[in-house]
């Protein structure tokens, strides 16, 4: 059976999902909507689908599932509408910048029994999946300490920063989810440091560009996260899980694995430049998992609750960084 | 403009090309032929193309190009027929097991001015292309010595071995082409050693499974090739070019880049298992290059002459190994 | 000129220093003292020096310098005595477990103008020195975030744990010093998490075995430290400094750099087993630096103040971990 | 028991051995001889030994063993003299440039039952020993193909070249020995290519600077060797053994294991610069093995026969390269 998709939002991440959908043998892209007609038309032309309005897609009988890539402040409303319309929903993170709003949204999802999956793409990266598999196979014993280093190649435009909800909700949120994915336990407390070291304009916009976070679970397991909005050598994405029997890590990825040596040493190329190239396979796997969830082959995961918790961790981290204290997650989730 | 392809031969390598063609935005697979109807039908069903006979494809006005993946002893005849029919031709290596037959075939290609490209897929591997690019950029100065280590994960069936023309024409032929690709000069003499170390049945079939080859150019540059039909740790494909200013090498490839450490050490997964996985991108790039050649954007390369020379080097190596002497390539090419 | 050394304390670390001293062309080991005569005699026999009492060494005219490797609670007293006796002093970390006591001790050192160097051996590791040199050469721009992963192969005996002052003062203290060494700025606040995950007996002794620490400077630079008392794969010692222009890191070290590949993957040996093997060169360089300091060729560094600050950071971390709050270093140093 | 050494020859390699001897707890350097008094005196002063003539050392009752580091054309005579004088002999490779002369010399050694060890230092490198150990432990099954890449950082002076016996006898000789060490079988035939690519002056001196060699054993096992007199990135010393169950390799060595990443990629330092730094541990282990052989704890190995065979392989390679044919080793050894 082919799942018929509509794409909501034809921006950068929308294009990534359009490619993943159209490359999947069990999926078809039938419609695309965007507030900017030119963006929607570009996708429509490239993949041979129709340009429609949100309302038309809501009413369309030939749409089984939607992929929400619109601006964050529209996510929760769209999820609710499409849940009520009986469509399966894949929503890019975050569901909303407000924990309260996310909770209300998830209530609607629960009532409608809609299939909702949230876009934490890194869970579907083959390398990170292999790390998780190594843990599941018992190769490192019990996971004790997780280390995540995650650095963007360069900062986004300040306009984006202003709408993003801040670095914790926009960037670190992926690492919060990854920490939970690897630890296999819920986070109990958060301690964060945040600075502006890359670009003063980011600070003037009320955000940070360099953050460190420590997470602890109730049983005393730890995770540390290091984020920067700038890495001259590419998109730095490393994870490591240390356990009672060993350690497992995933290395960074490059486009080509060559090494050139000369009088100045041995040089390998910089890393892949950003998420579109680094996580190509992850996005394809993610859509495949969503299709499986629609088909009942496996639960939709990560789901709305995962999205909620990652957001709560981001809120806790922001609170910790600004109030200079350790914050219990329960302060946020109530 | 979309190039309309017919696939001749629906076996293992035919499937690889079918995937490459159908993934290319500038190509369409319109027909497939195979002596075994079931094989052709499987491809036809998967990609929605027609099953046709060779004769039908020769006559078809909606076929611009053919990809020849049939048994080796049919290659030269098919190239001649399709050259005369005005189709662009991509042919898997080798063109034929006889240098004389290849020459005759290339004469027909020359007369008809047909576009002919020969399937040395490794030239299109991103990692090996990056090695070549590093050389072109002058990063290692003048290339002096090339080292190629190329080992299959396991031997093919003895039936295949018997029809293959032997390890030099079937397996090392890729390395001969790679040596020329990296040296940028023609080979003058060949010295080869060949043994049966992996499987006696291979020896009983008149072939070898473990070979070493040294090549020299007229200007005194060298290449060494090491081949085995068995590598327990995966498909071992390494190249290195040493030059006056440095060295450049391409590392082996794995499916996932993780490392697990414990009391017994640090372990990374085995290599990709064989050419279908190792050279996925190479096959896609190769078809794209063929399409560019059809469109006149670049010359068809590697071409028939490259196929001829690689075969001649294989013949020279076989002669060297069996006669225990250094063989001049001119002894073969006349 | 040959510097004549006396070794105070002939235990595990004493032996390491005895070897470093006797391997140095500018040093001679003339005496050794230990509360356990057998230990002192073993060193005396191996290196041909005299067994003496502390009092004899204090009075000896043929002793220029002492290396203090006795139990921690004797360090400050010995430093004061030998400072007054006009000897140059190298003291293993920590100077004392009490910040107040260290301060008093350093006052005596200042009054006597004694040469005092404190044993943070890792500053003298060639790999870590090369990291520092890369920073000094401007290769990564301005240092912004430091990551230190430091794991012992296995926990020490619980008896040792009880006398050690706890993991922060015994183990993390090295990482505190390394963070300062790499950041090039003083630490302003400390946030730490501490758990017992390796061995319950360590918890029963009032200590932790798994800790994470975040440090921040006044200008907003960060360091994260991850410690465990157990790593099945050897002595895990990694540092990384991320800066405005790039990143520099030092890899782990093994006794031999071989890799064995087979059907289960590619395996490298475990890491060096502990500090005696991992930091052999560091200890030799450290003694050489001390000799240079005695000779006036460079300042004694790291010095008493470095020892004091690292201890204060340990105290701050302990306070943070037990009070579950961010601690300002000024709370400790007053 | 302390073995009392005399050093014959105080040049570059003599200094390496002087350091190894004086660092060994079971050895003492009592005398040094050199045709150039200043060279001998420098060693004598540094290590506190006597300057003597060869004749004085032959007659000295306080000399148990000699280390011969004089020019090659004196080796055989000195071995014979000291064998007759009842001294244990360590001789740098090669014993002589003439197979016939070496044979005659070894006859004298056999008659006198002298202990003779030949300086193939690489057998004692910890990394290469670990490769051999992995083979002995059966980790790669039966060894089938050995690959050796060995490149000097830069060519020696042409004056040295002229006296050296040529690249095969001077440089490749180490690789011939290593091939035997790893294959565990005798070489049956040799095929070599030799060019002048680095420096014309080397060619004018009648030698080559870039050579490739293939070796085969009677059972069909192979080894390939690639040599260059110039590698811009340091002293390139790699070995690999491929077997029925896997592959084992030793990586190149650097002084420090750091990596610096920036916009132009990830860079590690060049390799160690030459044998004095790369094989420091090997030289120490070699002298220790010689001392063990003197003490009867293990046979002297590699011995005179190993030296003879490596020289014969060098002669065979030269014959192959100049006559452009495969050469049987029996043509040389008779």
JSON list of C-alpha atoms in Angstrom, two decimals, chain D residues 13-87:
[
{"chain": "D", "resi": 13, "resn": "UNK", "atom": "CA", "xyz": [74.10, 4.23, 14.26]},
{"chain": "D", "resi": 14, "resn": "UNK", "atom": "CA", "xyz": [76.93, 3.80, 16.76]},
{"chain": "D", "resi": 15, "resn": "UNK", "atom": "CA", "xyz": [75.41, 6.56, 18.85]},
{"chain": "D", "resi": 16, "resn": "UNK", "atom": "CA", "xyz": [72.05, 4.82, 18.76]},
{"chain": "D", "resi": 17, "resn": "UNK", "atom": "CA", "xyz": [73.60, 1.64, 20.09]},
{"chain": "D", "resi": 18, "resn": "UNK", "atom": "CA", "xyz": [75.64, 3.49, 22.71]},
{"chain": "D", "resi": 19, "resn": "UNK", "atom": "CA", "xyz": [72.41, 4.89, 24.10]},
{"chain": "D", "resi": 20, "resn": "UNK", "atom": "CA", "xyz": [70.73, 1.50, 24.05]},
{"chain": "D", "resi": 21, "resn": "UNK", "atom": "CA", "xyz": [73.66, -0.17, 25.80]},
{"chain": "D", "resi": 22, "resn": "UNK", "atom": "CA", "xyz": [73.99, 2.45, 28.50]},
{"chain": "D", "resi": 23, "resn": "UNK", "atom": "CA", "xyz": [70.26, 2.43, 29.19]},
{"chain": "D", "resi": 24, "resn": "UNK", "atom": "CA", "xyz": [70.23, -1.32, 29.74]},
{"chain": "D", "resi": 25, "resn": "UNK", "atom": "CA", "xyz": [70.57, -2.35, 33.40]},
{"chain": "D", "resi": 26, "resn": "UNK", "atom": "CA", "xyz": [72.45, -5.51, 32.40]},
{"chain": "D", "resi": 27, "resn": "UNK", "atom": "CA", "xyz": [75.00, -3.80, 30.17]},
{"chain": "D", "resi": 28, "resn": "UNK", "atom": "CA", "xyz": [77.98, -1.50, 30.55]},
{"chain": "D", "resi": 29, "resn": "UNK", "atom": "CA", "xyz": [79.81, 0.36, 27.84]},
{"chain": "D", "resi": 30, "resn": "UNK", "atom": "CA", "xyz": [83.49, 0.07, 28.62]},
{"chain": "D", "resi": 31, "resn": "UNK", "atom": "CA", "xyz": [85.19, 1.06, 25.39]},
{"chain": "D", "resi": 32, "resn": "UNK", "atom": "CA", "xyz": [84.69, 2.73, 22.03]},
{"chain": "D", "resi": 33, "resn": "UNK", "atom": "CA", "xyz": [86.80, 2.72, 18.89]},
{"chain": "D", "resi": 34, "resn": "UNK", "atom": "CA", "xyz": [86.56, 4.82, 15.76]},
{"chain": "D", "resi": 35, "resn": "UNK", "atom": "CA", "xyz": [88.90, 5.75, 12.94]},
{"chain": "D", "resi": 36, "resn": "UNK", "atom": "CA", "xyz": [88.01, 9.34, 13.72]},
{"chain": "D", "resi": 37, "resn": "UNK", "atom": "CA", "xyz": [89.27, 10.09, 17.24]},
{"chain": "D", "resi": 38, "resn": "UNK", "atom": "CA", "xyz": [86.84, 12.97, 17.79]},
{"chain": "D", "resi": 39, "resn": "UNK", "atom": "CA", "xyz": [83.84, 10.72, 17.22]},
{"chain": "D", "resi": 40, "resn": "UNK", "atom": "CA", "xyz": [85.10, 8.13, 19.68]},
{"chain": "D", "resi": 41, "resn": "UNK", "atom": "CA", "xyz": [85.94, 10.76, 22.24]},
{"chain": "D", "resi": 42, "resn": "UNK", "atom": "CA", "xyz": [82.46, 12.28, 22.06]},
{"chain": "D", "resi": 43, "resn": "UNK", "atom": "CA", "xyz": [80.91, 8.96, 22.97]},
{"chain": "D", "resi": 44, "resn": "UNK", "atom": "CA", "xyz": [83.56, 8.27, 25.58]},
{"chain": "D", "resi": 45, "resn": "UNK", "atom": "CA", "xyz": [82.91, 11.59, 27.24]},
{"chain": "D", "resi": 46, "resn": "UNK", "atom": "CA", "xyz": [79.12, 11.28, 27.15]},
{"chain": "D", "resi": 47, "resn": "UNK", "atom": "CA", "xyz": [79.02, 7.81, 28.67]},
{"chain": "D", "resi": 48, "resn": "UNK", "atom": "CA", "xyz": [82.24, 7.66, 30.65]},
{"chain": "D", "resi": 49, "resn": "UNK", "atom": "CA", "xyz": [84.00, 4.85, 28.76]},
{"chain": "D", "resi": 50, "resn": "UNK", "atom": "CA", "xyz": [87.51, 4.47, 27.35]},
{"chain": "D", "resi": 51, "resn": "UNK", "atom": "CA", "xyz": [88.67, 5.24, 23.82]},
{"chain": "D", "resi": 52, "resn": "UNK", "atom": "CA", "xyz": [90.61, 2.25, 22.50]},
{"chain": "D", "resi": 53, "resn": "UNK", "atom": "CA", "xyz": [91.87, 0.83, 19.25]},
{"chain": "D", "resi": 54, "resn": "UNK", "atom": "CA", "xyz": [90.39, -2.26, 17.69]},
{"chain": "D", "resi": 55, "resn": "UNK", "atom": "CA", "xyz": [93.49, -4.17, 18.63]},
{"chain": "D", "resi": 56, "resn": "UNK", "atom": "CA", "xyz": [93.23, -3.07, 22.26]},
{"chain": "D", "resi": 57, "resn": "UNK", "atom": "CA", "xyz": [89.62, -4.16, 22.37]},
{"chain": "D", "resi": 58, "resn": "UNK", "atom": "CA", "xyz": [90.48, -7.53, 20.83]},
{"chain": "D", "resi": 59, "resn": "UNK", "atom": "CA", "xyz": [92.94, -8.03, 23.64]},
{"chain": "D", "resi": 60, "resn": "UNK", "atom": "CA", "xyz": [90.86, -6.57, 26.44]},
{"chain": "D", "resi": 61, "resn": "UNK", "atom": "CA", "xyz": [89.86, -9.02, 29.14]},
{"chain": "D", "resi": 62, "resn": "UNK", "atom": "CA", "xyz": [87.13, -6.68, 30.36]},
{"chain": "D", "resi": 63, "resn": "UNK", "atom": "CA", "xyz": [85.15, -6.75, 27.10]},
{"chain": "D", "resi": 64, "resn": "UNK", "atom": "CA", "xyz": [82.53, -9.47, 26.69]},
{"chain": "D", "resi": 65, "resn": "UNK", "atom": "CA", "xyz": [80.82, -8.26, 23.56]},
{"chain": "D", "resi": 66, "resn": "UNK", "atom": "CA", "xyz": [81.27, -5.90, 20.64]},
{"chain": "D", "resi": 67, "resn": "UNK", "atom": "CA", "xyz": [78.78, -3.95, 18.61]},
{"chain": "D", "resi": 68, "resn": "UNK", "atom": "CA", "xyz": [80.06, -3.42, 15.08]},
{"chain": "D", "resi": 69, "resn": "UNK", "atom": "CA", "xyz": [78.93, -0.14, 13.54]},
{"chain": "D", "resi": 70, "resn": "UNK", "atom": "CA", "xyz": [81.92, 0.50, 11.32]},
{"chain": "D", "resi": 71, "resn": "UNK", "atom": "CA", "xyz": [81.74, 0.88, 7.53]},
{"chain": "D", "resi": 72, "resn": "UNK", "atom": "CA", "xyz": [80.30, -2.19, 5.79]},
{"chain": "D", "resi": 73, "resn": "UNK", "atom": "CA", "xyz": [83.55, -3.23, 4.12]},
{"chain": "D", "resi": 74, "resn": "UNK", "atom": "CA", "xyz": [85.13, -3.85, 7.54]},
{"chain": "D", "resi": 75, "resn": "UNK", "atom": "CA", "xyz": [82.28, -5.93, 9.00]},
{"chain": "D", "resi": 76, "resn": "UNK", "atom": "CA", "xyz": [83.33, -9.40, 7.89]},
{"chain": "D", "resi": 77, "resn": "UNK", "atom": "CA", "xyz": [86.94, -8.95, 8.94]},
{"chain": "D", "resi": 78, "resn": "UNK", "atom": "CA", "xyz": [85.93, -7.65, 12.33]},
{"chain": "D", "resi": 79, "resn": "UNK", "atom": "CA", "xyz": [83.42, -10.45, 12.87]},
{"chain": "D", "resi": 80, "resn": "UNK", "atom": "CA", "xyz": [86.12, -13.01, 12.15]},
{"chain": "D", "resi": 81, "resn": "UNK", "atom": "CA", "xyz": [88.65, -11.34, 14.41]},
{"chain": "D", "resi": 82, "resn": "UNK", "atom": "CA", "xyz": [86.32, -10.98, 17.35]},
{"chain": "D", "resi": 83, "resn": "UNK", "atom": "CA", "xyz": [84.88, -14.45, 16.85]},
{"chain": "D", "resi": 84, "resn": "UNK", "atom": "CA", "xyz": [88.38, -15.82, 17.17]},
{"chain": "D", "resi": 85, "resn": "UNK", "atom": "CA", "xyz": [88.97, -13.59, 20.20]},
{"chain": "D", "resi": 86, "resn": "UNK", "atom": "CA", "xyz": [85.97, -15.21, 21.89]},
{"chain": "D", "resi": 87, "resn": "UNK", "atom": "CA", "xyz": [83.80, -12.12, 22.05]}
]
